[in-house]
CSV table of C-alpha atoms and ligand atoms in Angstrom, one decimal:
chain,number,residue,atom,x,y,z
A,1,MET,CA,4.3,19.9,-21.1
A,2,SER,CA,4.7,16.8,-18.7
A,3,LEU,CA,1.8,15.9,-16.5
A,4,ALA,CA,4.6,16.7,-13.6
A,5,GLU,CA,5.3,20.1,-15.1
A,6,ILE,CA,1.4,20.9,-15.2
A,7,ALA,CA,0.7,19.5,-12.0
A,8,SER,CA,4.1,21.9,-10.2
A,9,LYS,CA,1.9,25.2,-11.5
A,10,GLN,CA,-0.6,26.5,-8.7
A,11,GLU,CA,-2.6,27.8,-11.2
A,12,ASN,CA,-3.0,24.7,-12.9
A,13,LEU,CA,-4.8,23.1,-9.6
A,14,GLU,CA,-8.3,23.1,-8.3
A,15,LEU,CA,-8.7,22.1,-4.7
A,16,LEU,CA,-11.3,19.3,-4.8
A,17,ALA,CA,-11.2,17.9,-1.3
A,18,GLU,CA,-9.6,18.7,1.7
A,19,GLY,CA,-9.2,16.3,5.1
A,20,LYS,CA,-7.2,16.5,8.0
A,21,THR,CA,-3.9,15.7,6.7
A,22,LYS,CA,-4.0,16.1,3.2
A,23,GLN,CA,-5.4,18.4,0.2
A,24,ILE,CA,-6.6,17.1,-3.3
A,25,PHE,CA,-5.9,18.7,-6.4
A,26,GLY,CA,-7.4,18.5,-9.6
A,27,ILE,CA,-5.3,19.0,-12.5
A,28,LYS,CA,-6.3,21.1,-15.5
A,29,GLY,CA,-7.0,18.9,-18.5
A,30,GLU,CA,-6.6,15.9,-16.5
A,31,LYS,CA,-9.6,14.2,-15.8
A,32,ASP,CA,-7.5,10.8,-14.7
A,33,TYR,CA,-5.0,12.2,-12.1
A,34,VAL,CA,-5.0,14.3,-9.0
A,35,LEU,CA,-2.3,15.9,-6.9
A,36,ILE,CA,-2.1,14.9,-3.1
A,37,ARG,CA,-0.5,17.4,-1.1
A,38,SER,CA,0.4,16.5,2.6
A,39,LYS,CA,-0.3,19.0,5.5
A,40,ASP,CA,1.8,19.8,8.3
A,41,SER,CA,-0.9,18.9,10.7
A,42,LEU,CA,-1.2,15.9,13.2
A,43,THR,CA,-4.5,14.7,14.5
A,44,ALA,CA,-5.7,12.1,16.7
A,45,PHE,CA,-9.0,11.2,18.5
A,46,ASN,CA,-11.3,12.1,15.4
A,47,ALA,CA,-9.3,15.5,15.5
A,48,GLU,CA,-10.1,16.3,18.9
A,49,ARG,CA,-6.4,16.8,19.3
A,50,LYS,CA,-4.7,18.4,16.5
A,51,ASN,CA,-1.5,20.4,16.3
A,52,GLU,CA,0.7,22.1,13.5
A,53,LEU,CA,4.4,20.3,13.1
A,54,GLU,CA,6.4,21.8,10.8
A,55,GLY,CA,8.3,19.3,8.5
A,56,LYS,CA,5.6,16.5,9.1
A,57,SER,CA,4.2,17.0,5.5
A,58,ARG,CA,7.5,16.3,3.8
A,59,ILE,CA,8.4,13.1,5.9
A,60,ALA,CA,4.9,12.0,5.6
A,61,SER,CA,5.1,12.4,1.9
A,62,LYS,CA,8.3,10.8,1.5
A,63,THR,CA,7.3,7.9,3.7
A,64,THR,CA,4.1,7.3,1.5
A,65,THR,CA,6.2,7.7,-1.8
A,66,ASN,CA,8.7,5.2,-0.5
A,67,VAL,CA,6.1,2.6,0.5
A,68,PHE,CA,4.1,2.8,-2.6
A,69,GLU,CA,6.8,2.8,-5.3
A,70,TYR,CA,8.0,-0.5,-3.2
A,71,LEU,CA,4.4,-2.0,-3.2
A,72,GLN,CA,4.1,-0.8,-7.2
A,73,LEU,CA,7.3,-2.5,-7.9
A,74,LEU,CA,5.9,-5.9,-6.5
A,75,GLY,CA,2.9,-5.7,-8.8
A,76,LEU,CA,0.3,-4.4,-6.5
A,77,PRO,CA,-2.0,-1.8,-8.2
A,78,THR,CA,-2.1,1.3,-6.5
A,79,HIS,CA,-3.2,4.9,-7.6
A,80,PHE,CA,0.6,6.4,-6.9
A,81,GLU,CA,1.9,7.9,-10.3
A,82,GLN,CA,5.1,10.0,-9.2
A,83,ALA,CA,6.2,12.6,-6.6
A,84,VAL,CA,6.4,16.0,-7.8
A,85,SER,CA,7.6,18.0,-4.8
A,86,GLU,CA,9.0,17.1,-1.1
A,87,THR,CA,5.3,17.0,-0.1
A,88,GLU,CA,3.1,16.6,-2.9
A,89,PHE,CA,2.8,13.3,-5.4
A,90,ILE,CA,0.3,12.8,-8.4
A,91,ALA,CA,-2.2,9.9,-8.2
A,92,ARG,CA,-4.7,8.4,-10.5
A,93,LYS,CA,-8.0,10.2,-9.6
A,94,CYS,CA,-10.4,8.0,-7.4
A,95,THR,CA,-13.7,7.8,-5.9
A,96,MET,CA,-12.6,6.6,-2.3
A,97,ILE,CA,-14.2,3.4,-1.0
A,98,PRO,CA,-15.4,4.5,2.8
A,99,ILE,CA,-14.0,1.9,4.4
A,100,GLU,CA,-10.6,1.3,6.5
A,101,TRP,CA,-9.1,-2.1,6.1
A,102,VAL,CA,-7.1,-2.8,9.0
A,103,ALA,CA,-4.6,-6.0,9.3
A,104,ARG,CA,-3.1,-6.9,12.9
A,105,ARG,CA,-0.6,-9.4,13.8
A,106,VAL,CA,-0.7,-8.7,17.2
A,107,ALA,CA,-3.7,-7.5,19.5
A,108,THR,CA,-3.2,-3.6,21.0
A,109,GLY,CA,-5.4,-0.7,21.2
A,110,SER,CA,-9.0,-0.6,20.2
A,111,PHE,CA,-8.9,-4.2,19.5
A,112,LEU,CA,-8.4,-4.8,23.5
A,113,LYS,CA,-11.5,-2.7,24.2
A,114,ARG,CA,-13.7,-4.3,21.4
A,115,ASN,CA,-12.8,-7.8,22.5
A,116,PRO,CA,-12.5,-7.6,26.2
A,117,GLY,CA,-10.6,-10.4,27.9
A,118,VAL,CA,-7.8,-10.5,25.4
A,119,LYS,CA,-4.5,-9.6,26.5
A,120,GLU,CA,-2.2,-6.8,24.9
A,121,GLY,CA,0.1,-8.8,22.8
A,122,PHE,CA,-1.9,-11.6,21.8
A,123,ARG,CA,-0.6,-12.9,18.5
A,124,PHE,CA,-2.7,-13.4,15.6
A,125,ALA,CA,-1.0,-16.6,13.6
A,126,ASP,CA,-3.3,-15.7,10.8
A,127,LEU,CA,-3.6,-12.0,10.4
A,128,LYS,CA,-6.6,-10.3,11.9
A,129,LEU,CA,-8.7,-8.4,9.6
A,130,GLU,CA,-11.2,-5.5,10.5
A,131,THR,CA,-13.2,-3.2,8.4
A,132,PHE,CA,-14.5,0.1,10.0
A,133,PHE,CA,-16.9,2.5,7.9
A,134,LYS,CA,-15.3,5.9,7.5
A,135,ASP,CA,-17.9,7.9,9.4
A,136,ASP,CA,-16.4,10.7,11.7
A,137,ALA,CA,-19.8,11.5,12.9
A,138,ASN,CA,-19.9,8.1,14.5
A,139,ASP,CA,-16.6,7.4,15.2
A,140,ASP,CA,-16.1,5.2,12.2
A,141,PRO,CA,-18.3,2.1,13.2
A,142,GLN,CA,-17.1,-1.5,12.7
A,143,TRP,CA,-18.7,-3.3,10.0
A,144,SER,CA,-18.6,-7.2,9.0
A,145,ASP,CA,-18.6,-8.2,5.5
A,146,GLU,CA,-22.4,-8.6,5.7
A,147,GLN,CA,-22.8,-5.1,6.6
A,148,ILE,CA,-20.8,-3.9,3.8
A,149,VAL,CA,-22.6,-6.1,1.2
A,150,SER,CA,-26.2,-5.0,2.9
A,151,ASN,CA,-25.3,-1.5,2.6
A,152,GLY,CA,-25.0,-1.9,-1.1
A,153,LEU,CA,-22.1,0.9,-1.6
A,154,MET,CA,-22.2,2.3,-5.0
A,155,ILE,CA,-18.8,3.6,-6.1
A,156,ASP,CA,-19.8,5.5,-9.2
A,157,HIS,CA,-20.8,2.2,-11.2
A,158,LEU,CA,-19.2,-0.3,-8.9
A,159,ARG,CA,-21.2,-1.9,-6.1
A,160,ILE,CA,-19.0,-3.4,-3.2
A,161,GLY,CA,-19.9,-6.7,-3.1
A,162,ARG,CA,-18.5,-10.3,-2.0
A,163,GLU,CA,-16.3,-10.5,-4.9
A,164,GLU,CA,-14.8,-6.8,-4.1
A,165,ILE,CA,-14.7,-7.4,-0.2
A,166,SER,CA,-12.7,-10.5,-1.0
A,167,LEU,CA,-10.1,-8.9,-3.6
A,168,MET,CA,-9.5,-6.0,-0.9
A,169,LYS,CA,-9.0,-8.3,1.9
A,170,LYS,CA,-6.5,-10.5,0.0
A,171,MET,CA,-4.7,-6.9,-1.0
A,172,THR,CA,-4.8,-5.8,2.5
A,173,LYS,CA,-3.0,-9.3,4.0
A,174,MET,CA,-0.7,-8.9,1.1
A,175,VAL,CA,0.3,-5.6,1.6
A,176,PHE,CA,0.7,-6.2,5.5
A,177,ARG,CA,2.8,-9.2,4.8
A,178,VAL,CA,4.9,-7.2,2.5
A,179,LEU,CA,5.4,-4.4,5.0
A,180,GLU,CA,5.9,-6.7,7.7
A,181,LYS,CA,9.0,-8.4,5.9
A,182,ALA,CA,10.1,-5.1,5.1
A,183,TRP,CA,10.1,-3.7,8.6
A,184,ALA,CA,11.6,-7.1,10.1
A,185,LEU,CA,14.5,-6.5,8.1
A,186,GLU,CA,15.2,-3.2,10.0
A,187,ASN,CA,14.9,-5.4,13.1
A,188,SER,CA,11.0,-3.6,13.7
A,189,ALA,CA,7.9,-5.2,14.3
A,190,LEU,CA,4.7,-4.3,12.1
A,191,ILE,CA,2.3,-4.5,14.7
A,192,ASP,CA,-0.8,-3.5,12.8
A,193,MET,CA,-1.9,-1.3,9.6
A,194,LYS,CA,-4.6,0.6,8.0
A,195,ILE,CA,-5.3,1.4,4.5
A,196,GLU,CA,-8.1,2.4,1.7
A,197,PHE,CA,-8.8,1.9,-1.6
A,198,GLY,CA,-10.2,3.6,-4.3
A,199,VAL,CA,-12.1,3.3,-7.7
A,200,THR,CA,-10.6,4.4,-10.9
A,201,VAL,CA,-12.6,6.1,-13.6
A,202,GLU,CA,-12.3,2.8,-15.2
A,203,GLY,CA,-13.7,1.1,-12.5
A,204,GLU,CA,-10.4,-0.6,-11.3
A,205,ILE,CA,-9.8,-1.1,-7.6
A,206,LEU,CA,-6.7,0.3,-6.4
A,207,LEU,CA,-4.8,0.9,-3.3
A,208,ALA,CA,-5.1,4.4,-2.5
A,209,ASP,CA,-4.7,7.6,-0.2
A,210,VAL,CA,-1.7,6.9,1.8
A,211,ILE,CA,0.5,4.7,4.2
A,212,ASP,CA,3.1,6.5,6.2
A,213,ASN,CA,3.9,6.7,10.0
A,214,ASP,CA,0.3,7.3,10.9
A,215,SER,CA,-1.1,4.5,9.3
A,216,TRP,CA,0.5,1.8,11.2
A,217,ARG,CA,1.9,0.7,14.4
A,218,VAL,CA,6.3,-0.2,14.7
A,219,TRP,CA,7.7,-1.4,17.5
A,220,PRO,CA,11.5,-1.5,17.2
A,221,GLU,CA,12.9,-4.9,18.6
A,222,ASN,CA,9.3,-5.9,19.1
A,223,ASP,CA,9.1,-3.7,22.3
A,224,ARG,CA,6.2,-1.6,22.6
A,225,ARG,CA,8.1,1.0,24.8
A,226,LEU,CA,10.3,2.0,21.5
A,227,GLN,CA,7.2,2.6,19.4
A,228,LEU,CA,7.9,5.2,16.7
A,229,ASP,CA,4.7,5.6,15.0
A,230,LYS,CA,1.8,7.9,16.0
A,231,GLN,CA,0.8,6.3,19.0
A,232,VAL,CA,3.4,8.1,20.8
A,233,TYR,CA,1.4,11.3,20.0
A,234,ARG,CA,-1.8,9.6,21.2
A,235,ASP,CA,-0.3,8.6,24.4
A,236,MET,CA,0.7,11.9,25.4
A,237,LYS,CA,-1.1,13.5,28.3
A,238,GLU,CA,-0.4,16.6,27.5
A,239,VAL,CA,1.0,18.1,24.3
A,240,THR,CA,4.1,19.9,24.6
A,241,ALA,CA,6.6,21.3,22.7
A,242,GLU,CA,9.2,18.6,23.4
A,243,GLY,CA,6.8,16.1,23.0
A,244,LEU,CA,6.0,17.3,19.5
A,245,GLN,CA,9.8,17.6,18.7
A,246,LEU,CA,10.1,13.6,20.0
A,247,VAL,CA,7.2,12.9,17.5
A,248,LEU,CA,9.0,14.8,14.7
A,249,LYS,CA,12.4,12.7,15.4
A,250,ASN,CA,10.3,9.3,15.1
A,251,TYR,CA,8.8,10.2,11.8
A,252,THR,CA,12.1,11.4,10.8
A,253,LYS,CA,13.6,7.9,11.8
A,254,VAL,CA,10.5,5.7,10.3
A,255,ASN,CA,11.2,7.9,7.1
A,256,ARG,CA,14.8,7.1,6.8
A,257,GLU,CA,14.1,3.4,7.5
A,258,SER,CA,11.6,3.6,4.7
A,259,TYR,CA,14.3,4.2,2.2
A,260,ALA,CA,15.5,0.8,2.6
A,261,PHE,CA,12.3,-0.7,1.7
B,301,LIG,N1,-6.4,8.8,-5.5
B,301,LIG,C1,-7.1,9.7,-4.8
B,301,LIG,N2,-8.3,10.2,-5.5
B,301,LIG,C2,-9.3,11.1,-5.2
B,301,LIG,N3,-9.2,11.5,-3.5
B,301,LIG,C3,-8.2,10.5,-2.9
B,301,LIG,C4,-7.2,10.0,-3.9
B,301,LIG,N4,-6.4,9.2,-2.3
B,301,LIG,C5,-7.0,9.7,-1.1
B,301,LIG,N5,-8.3,10.6,-1.8
B,301,LIG,C6,-9.1,11.5,-0.6
B,301,LIG,O1,-8.4,12.3,0.0
B,301,LIG,C7,-9.1,13.0,0.9
B,301,LIG,C8,-8.4,13.6,2.2
B,301,LIG,O2,-7.5,12.9,2.9
B,301,LIG,P1,-7.3,13.1,4.5
B,301,LIG,O3,-6.8,14.1,4.9
B,301,LIG,O4,-6.7,11.7,5.0
B,301,LIG,O5,-8.9,13.2,5.0
B,301,LIG,P2,-9.6,12.5,6.1
B,301,LIG,O6,-9.3,13.4,7.1
B,301,LIG,O7,-11.1,12.2,5.9
B,301,LIG,O8,-8.8,10.8,6.5
B,301,LIG,C9,-10.0,11.9,1.7
B,301,LIG,O9,-11.1,12.3,1.4
B,301,LIG,C10,-9.7,10.8,0.6
B,301,LIG,O10,-10.6,10.1,0.6
B,302,LIG,MG1,-7.3,10.0,5.9
């Protein structure tokens, strides 16, 4: 039986981890792979706001698949192996590095709060990179390179030091530039983006987790008012059924465009 066939049977799966938007399953007899299943949940503000949105899992999983297949073909090392259903894909099993790697082309959102005086729309000719330690209890504090090094993060046998940070920064920039170009061809501007990395059993650093419409800001025609990403959900004063349907429509549109990548 192929890996995909084994992974498509629920009795061969064992829940390893569950987050806000997805579940990670171990696959019977496979130590190197996991199955990643998207959930229909939409969350914001560290899950203070949370809604179920039917169909979101399918769209998010497909967008991630499109993006990862594209990056994989370009030679970027990712954990993505293959999609096995509309909401599931098989990935290399990783121990996740608990850092969010953010690249920004245009200043907006939380950057403006951390950097008072900078006006929305300030353009970073060189990409601005930021790193945040994943720590829900402390609202994901920003960490400098020095803080990452000094914290001596051990991911299995791999210590995250200067070299590893430099590699992940290069990869973050590369991913951003590639996706920025892809979006530009769709007449949209990639404003910022968040990615995560994991370490395989062999100690290799791979782009992991997901890249979907919750991972970035995309402004069609470079116009913030036309934004299509999760910011629409964050910006809602009050979540209404119509509001959620608009979000779903936006996610569907973004997904459709990700097929062009
Ligand atoms: N290739 C992988 N191998 C193992 N775990 C993974 C892999 N990719 C992502 N994960 C983990 O999946 C879990 C669920 O993801 P998510 O729902 O985004 O959680 P969170 O709410 O913590 O962001 C996270 O703990 C994430 O680190
Ligand atoms: Mg997550």
